[in-house]
PDB file of C-alpha atoms in Angstrom:
ATOM      1  CA  MET A  66      -6.466 -15.578   6.395  1.00 51.00           C
ATOM      2  CA  LYS A  67      -3.345 -16.603   8.051  1.00 53.00           C
ATOM      3  CA  LYS A  68      -2.407 -19.246   5.621  1.00 53.00           C
ATOM      4  CA  THR A  69      -2.472 -16.618   3.150  1.00 52.00           C
ATOM      5  CA  ILE A  70      -0.349 -14.304   5.313  1.00 51.00           C
ATOM      6  CA  VAL A  71       2.092 -17.089   5.875  1.00 44.00           C
ATOM      7  CA  VAL A  72       2.574 -17.671   2.126  1.00 43.00           C
ATOM      8  CA  ILE A  73       2.863 -14.295   1.295  1.00 50.00           C
ATOM      9  CA  VAL A  74       5.970 -13.731   3.914  1.00 46.00           C
ATOM     10  CA  GLY A  75       7.208 -16.958   2.750  1.00 44.00           C
ATOM     11  CA  LEU A  76       7.375 -15.929  -1.094  1.00 41.00           C
ATOM     12  CA  SER A  77       8.708 -12.601   0.398  1.00 48.00           C
ATOM     13  CA  VAL A  78      11.717 -14.013   1.710  1.00 42.00           C
ATOM     14  CA  LEU A  79      12.451 -16.226  -1.595  1.00 36.00           C
ATOM     15  CA  PHE A  80      11.742 -12.934  -3.507  1.00 41.00           C
ATOM     16  CA  CYS A  81      14.312 -11.119  -1.540  1.00 42.00           C
ATOM     17  CA  MET A  82      17.165 -13.736  -2.011  1.00 36.00           C
ATOM     18  CA  VAL A  83      16.612 -14.136  -5.537  1.00 34.00           C
ATOM     19  CA  SER A  84      16.961 -10.329  -6.003  1.00 36.00           C
ATOM     20  CA  GLY A  85      19.678  -9.787  -3.427  1.00 38.00           C
ATOM     21  CA  LEU A  86      21.599 -12.240  -5.661  1.00 32.00           C
ATOM     22  CA  TRP A  87      20.649 -10.202  -8.718  1.00 31.00           C
ATOM     23  CA  ALA A  88      21.527  -6.971  -7.148  1.00 36.00           C
ATOM     24  CA  ALA A  89      24.803  -8.604  -6.206  1.00 36.00           C
ATOM     25  CA  ASN A  90      25.842  -9.197  -9.424  1.00 34.00           C
ATOM     26  CA  ASN A  91      24.497  -6.241 -11.203  1.00 34.00           C
ATOM     27  CA  LYS A  92      26.105  -3.603  -9.065  1.00 40.00           C
ATOM     28  CA  THR A  93      26.911   0.078 -10.718  1.00 41.00           C
ATOM     29  CA  ASP A  94      29.863   2.369  -9.994  1.00 43.00           C
ATOM     30  CA  ASN A  95      28.647   5.170  -8.251  1.00 56.00           C
ATOM     31  CA  LYS A  96      31.706   6.979  -6.941  1.00 60.00           C
ATOM     32  CA  ALA A  97      31.734  10.000  -9.541  1.00 62.00           C
ATOM     33  CA  ASP A  98      28.254  11.040  -7.807  1.00 62.00           C
ATOM     34  CA  GLY A  99      29.433  10.334  -4.556  1.00 66.00           C
ATOM     35  CA  GLN A 100      32.266  12.424  -4.592  1.00 75.00           C
ATOM     36  CA  LYS A 101      30.189  15.271  -6.821  1.00 80.00           C
ATOM     37  CA  TYR A 102      27.837  15.458  -3.563  1.00 87.00           C
ATOM     38  CA  LYS A 103      30.149  14.222  -1.117  1.00 90.00           C
ATOM     39  CA  ASP A 104      29.003  17.854   1.079  1.00 91.00           C
ATOM     40  CA  ILE A 105      25.683  16.898   0.914  1.00 92.00           C
ATOM     41  CA  TYR A 106      26.465  13.016   2.193  1.00 91.00           C
ATOM     42  CA  VAL A 107      28.150  14.287   4.985  1.00 93.00           C
ATOM     43  CA  PHE A 108      25.007  15.949   6.375  1.00 93.00           C
ATOM     44  CA  TYR A 109      22.857  13.313   5.316  1.00 91.00           C
ATOM     45  CA  LYS A 110      24.451  10.681   7.203  1.00 92.00           C
ATOM     46  CA  ALA A 111      25.167  12.574  10.087  1.00 94.00           C
ATOM     47  CA  GLY A 112      21.145  13.166  10.441  1.00 93.00           C
ATOM     48  CA  GLU A 113      21.514  16.764   9.427  1.00 95.00           C
ATOM     49  CA  TYR A 114      18.778  16.743   6.694  1.00 94.00           C
ATOM     50  CA  ALA A 115      18.036  20.353   6.819  1.00 95.00           C
ATOM     51  CA  LYS A 116      21.294  21.282   5.934  1.00 96.00           C
ATOM     52  CA  ALA A 117      21.651  18.629   3.488  1.00 94.00           C
ATOM     53  CA  LEU A 118      18.440  20.008   1.743  1.00 95.00           C
ATOM     54  CA  GLU A 119      19.415  23.179   1.748  1.00 95.00           C
ATOM     55  CA  LEU A 120      22.488  22.294  -0.604  1.00 94.00           C
ATOM     56  CA  VAL A 121      20.551  20.128  -2.768  1.00 94.00           C
ATOM     57  CA  GLU A 122      18.480  22.994  -3.485  1.00 94.00           C
ATOM     58  CA  LYS A 123      21.341  25.518  -3.725  1.00 94.00           C
ATOM     59  CA  LYS A 124      22.951  22.926  -6.437  1.00 93.00           C
ATOM     60  CA  ILE A 125      19.591  22.457  -8.454  1.00 90.00           C
ATOM     61  CA  LYS A 126      19.425  26.475  -8.187  1.00 92.00           C
ATOM     62  CA  ALA A 127      23.060  26.954  -9.773  1.00 92.00           C
ATOM     63  CA  GLY A 128      21.867  24.513 -12.830  1.00 90.00           C
ATOM     64  CA  ASP A 129      22.529  21.078 -11.684  1.00 89.00           C
ATOM     65  CA  SER A 130      19.370  18.831 -12.370  1.00 81.00           C
ATOM     66  CA  SER A 131      21.198  15.191 -12.448  1.00 87.00           C
ATOM     67  CA  MET A 132      19.087  12.606 -11.672  1.00 87.00           C
ATOM     68  CA  ARG A 133      20.891  11.881  -8.250  1.00 89.00           C
ATOM     69  CA  LEU A 134      20.198  14.961  -7.329  1.00 91.00           C
ATOM     70  CA  VAL A 135      16.632  14.760  -7.874  1.00 91.00           C
ATOM     71  CA  GLN A 136      16.483  11.497  -5.863  1.00 91.00           C
ATOM     72  CA  LEU A 137      18.245  12.894  -2.733  1.00 93.00           C
ATOM     73  CA  LYS A 138      16.111  15.673  -3.074  1.00 94.00           C
ATOM     74  CA  PHE A 139      12.965  13.364  -3.103  1.00 94.00           C
ATOM     75  CA  ASN A 140      14.182  11.142  -0.315  1.00 93.00           C
ATOM     76  CA  LEU A 141      14.633  14.641   1.844  1.00 95.00           C
ATOM     77  CA  LEU A 142      11.079  16.020   1.258  1.00 96.00           C
ATOM     78  CA  ASN A 143       9.877  12.351   1.940  1.00 93.00           C
ATOM     79  CA  ARG A 144      12.019  12.346   5.151  1.00 94.00           C
ATOM     80  CA  PHE A 145      10.404  15.940   6.170  1.00 94.00           C
ATOM     81  CA  LYS A 146       6.854  14.512   5.762  1.00 94.00           C
ATOM     82  CA  ARG A 147       6.493  17.082   2.530  1.00 96.00           C
ATOM     83  CA  HIS A 148       5.040  14.105   0.598  1.00 95.00           C
ATOM     84  CA  LYS A 149       2.858  16.691  -1.817  1.00 96.00           C
ATOM     85  CA  GLU A 150       6.166  18.536  -2.828  1.00 96.00           C
ATOM     86  CA  ALA A 151       7.918  15.310  -3.387  1.00 96.00           C
ATOM     87  CA  LEU A 152       5.364  14.075  -5.360  1.00 96.00           C
ATOM     88  CA  GLU A 153       5.286  17.307  -7.477  1.00 97.00           C
ATOM     89  CA  LEU A 154       9.083  16.978  -8.259  1.00 95.00           C
ATOM     90  CA  VAL A 155       8.504  13.370  -9.351  1.00 95.00           C
ATOM     91  CA  GLU A 156       5.550  14.821 -11.802  1.00 96.00           C
ATOM     92  CA  GLN A 157       7.816  17.635 -12.788  1.00 94.00           C
ATOM     93  CA  GLN A 158      10.783  14.958 -13.407  1.00 94.00           C
ATOM     94  CA  ILE A 159       7.924  12.727 -15.659  1.00 95.00           C
ATOM     95  CA  LYS A 160       7.011  15.606 -17.970  1.00 95.00           C
ATOM     96  CA  LYS A 161      10.925  16.002 -18.921  1.00 92.00           C
ATOM     97  CA  HIS A 162      12.048  12.524 -18.965  1.00 91.00           C
ATOM     98  CA  GLY A 163       8.822  10.458 -19.317  1.00 93.00           C
ATOM     99  CA  GLU A 164       7.684   7.527 -17.198  1.00 93.00           C
ATOM    100  CA  THR A 165      10.894   5.845 -16.727  1.00 91.00           C
ATOM    101  CA  ASP A 166      10.991   2.763 -14.192  1.00 89.00           C
ATOM    102  CA  GLU A 167      12.848   5.123 -11.743  1.00 90.00           C
ATOM    103  CA  LEU A 168      10.330   7.918 -11.587  1.00 93.00           C
ATOM    104  CA  LEU A 169       7.221   5.686 -11.632  1.00 93.00           C
ATOM    105  CA  GLY A 170       8.658   3.865  -8.503  1.00 91.00           C
ATOM    106  CA  ALA A 171       9.117   7.398  -7.096  1.00 93.00           C
ATOM    107  CA  LYS A 172       5.720   8.514  -7.741  1.00 95.00           C
ATOM    108  CA  SER A 173       4.476   5.233  -6.299  1.00 94.00           C
ATOM    109  CA  ASN A 174       6.174   5.633  -3.066  1.00 92.00           C
ATOM    110  CA  ALA A 175       5.010   9.212  -2.585  1.00 94.00           C
ATOM    111  CA  LEU A 176       1.361   8.471  -3.372  1.00 95.00           C
ATOM    112  CA  MET A 177       1.645   5.520  -0.731  1.00 92.00           C
ATOM    113  CA  TYR A 178       3.136   8.207   1.632  1.00 93.00           C
ATOM    114  CA  MET A 179       0.435  10.269   1.219  1.00 94.00           C
ATOM    115  CA  GLY A 180      -2.154   7.403   2.131  1.00 92.00           C
ATOM    116  CA  LYS A 181      -3.437   6.946  -1.575  1.00 94.00           C
ATOM    117  CA  THR A 182      -2.552   3.465  -1.746  1.00 91.00           C
ATOM    118  CA  SER A 183      -5.111   2.704  -4.738  1.00 91.00           C
ATOM    119  CA  ASP A 184      -3.225   5.395  -6.938  1.00 94.00           C
ATOM    120  CA  ALA A 185       0.136   4.041  -5.424  1.00 93.00           C
ATOM    121  CA  ILE A 186      -1.076   0.277  -6.642  1.00 92.00           C
ATOM    122  CA  ARG A 187      -2.154   1.667 -10.182  1.00 93.00           C
ATOM    123  CA  VAL A 188       1.253   3.440 -10.850  1.00 93.00           C
ATOM    124  CA  ALA A 189       3.190   0.404  -9.208  1.00 91.00           C
ATOM    125  CA  VAL A 190       1.559  -1.984 -11.469  1.00 91.00           C
ATOM    126  CA  LYS A 191       2.147   0.409 -14.593  1.00 91.00           C
ATOM    127  CA  LYS A 192       5.776   0.314 -13.982  1.00 91.00           C
ATOM    128  CA  TYR A 193       6.028  -3.704 -13.449  1.00 89.00           C
ATOM    129  CA  ARG A 194       4.246  -3.932 -16.854  1.00 89.00           C
ATOM    130  CA  GLN A 195       6.263  -1.472 -18.752  1.00 90.00           C
ATOM    131  CA  SER A 196       9.594  -2.583 -17.194  1.00 84.00           C
ATOM    132  CA  LYS A 197      12.125  -4.439 -19.083  1.00 86.00           C
ATOM    133  CA  ASN A 198      13.893  -5.583 -16.022  1.00 82.00           C
ATOM    134  CA  GLN A 199      11.188  -7.119 -14.118  1.00 79.00           C
ATOM    135  CA  SER A 200      12.225  -7.390 -10.444  1.00 79.00           C
ATOM    136  CA  PRO A 201      10.846  -9.485  -7.701  1.00 83.00           C
ATOM    137  CA  TRP A 202      11.228  -6.191  -5.674  1.00 83.00           C
ATOM    138  CA  ASP A 203       8.417  -4.653  -7.876  1.00 80.00           C
ATOM    139  CA  CYS A 204       6.220  -7.692  -6.955  1.00 82.00           C
ATOM    140  CA  MET A 205       6.990  -7.344  -3.676  1.00 84.00           C
ATOM    141  CA  ASN A 206       6.116  -3.322  -3.527  1.00 81.00           C
ATOM    142  CA  ILE A 207       2.508  -4.125  -5.237  1.00 86.00           C
ATOM    143  CA  MET A 208       2.378  -6.929  -2.770  1.00 86.00           C
ATOM    144  CA  HIS A 209       2.933  -4.596   0.010  1.00 82.00           C
ATOM    145  CA  LEU A 210       0.364  -2.005  -1.260  1.00 87.00           C
ATOM    146  CA  PHE A 211      -2.153  -4.586  -1.263  1.00 84.00           C
ATOM    147  CA  LEU A 212      -1.453  -5.962   2.342  1.00 84.00           C
ATOM    148  CA  GLN A 213      -1.986  -2.068   3.291  1.00 81.00           C
ATOM    149  CA  VAL A 214      -5.598  -2.252   1.831  1.00 78.00           C
ATOM    150  CA  ASN A 215      -5.930  -5.697   3.199  1.00 71.00           C
ATOM    151  CA  ASP A 216      -6.407  -6.776  -0.112  1.00 58.00           C
ATOM    152  CA  VAL A 217      -4.801 -10.151  -0.158  1.00 55.00           C
ATOM    153  CA  ASN A 218      -6.350 -11.630  -3.296  1.00 57.00           C
TER     154      ASN A 218
END
């Protein structure tokens, strides 16, 4: 058991290094989103999450349904431990946009936060199998979920 955990941790470090290099070479420019939602980020960074969530919901009611805004709402709902609402939000987005890698990853996270680890594993594996750009991070997420249920085999 101890040898297995040491091997897993060692592989995790290796995957982190490889993934970090990959991410550094594949950055996208999010300046436009940063400026568009600057008011929300000010509250978010200051730890005023209730105010940030209020602004997010106001923008959504006004008709802005960008994925960045949905992602912010998902993160804020989880921060308030409103995981069921976060899962419902993701499932609504999946109905609209299909099972994208990002949405499946969010669904897996929400299920994990809710303590539904077996379901989270199923969704994480589905994301990994359908992804065109498989990442070591996906493997690490799956490994992390298996470790939570103490199933290292």
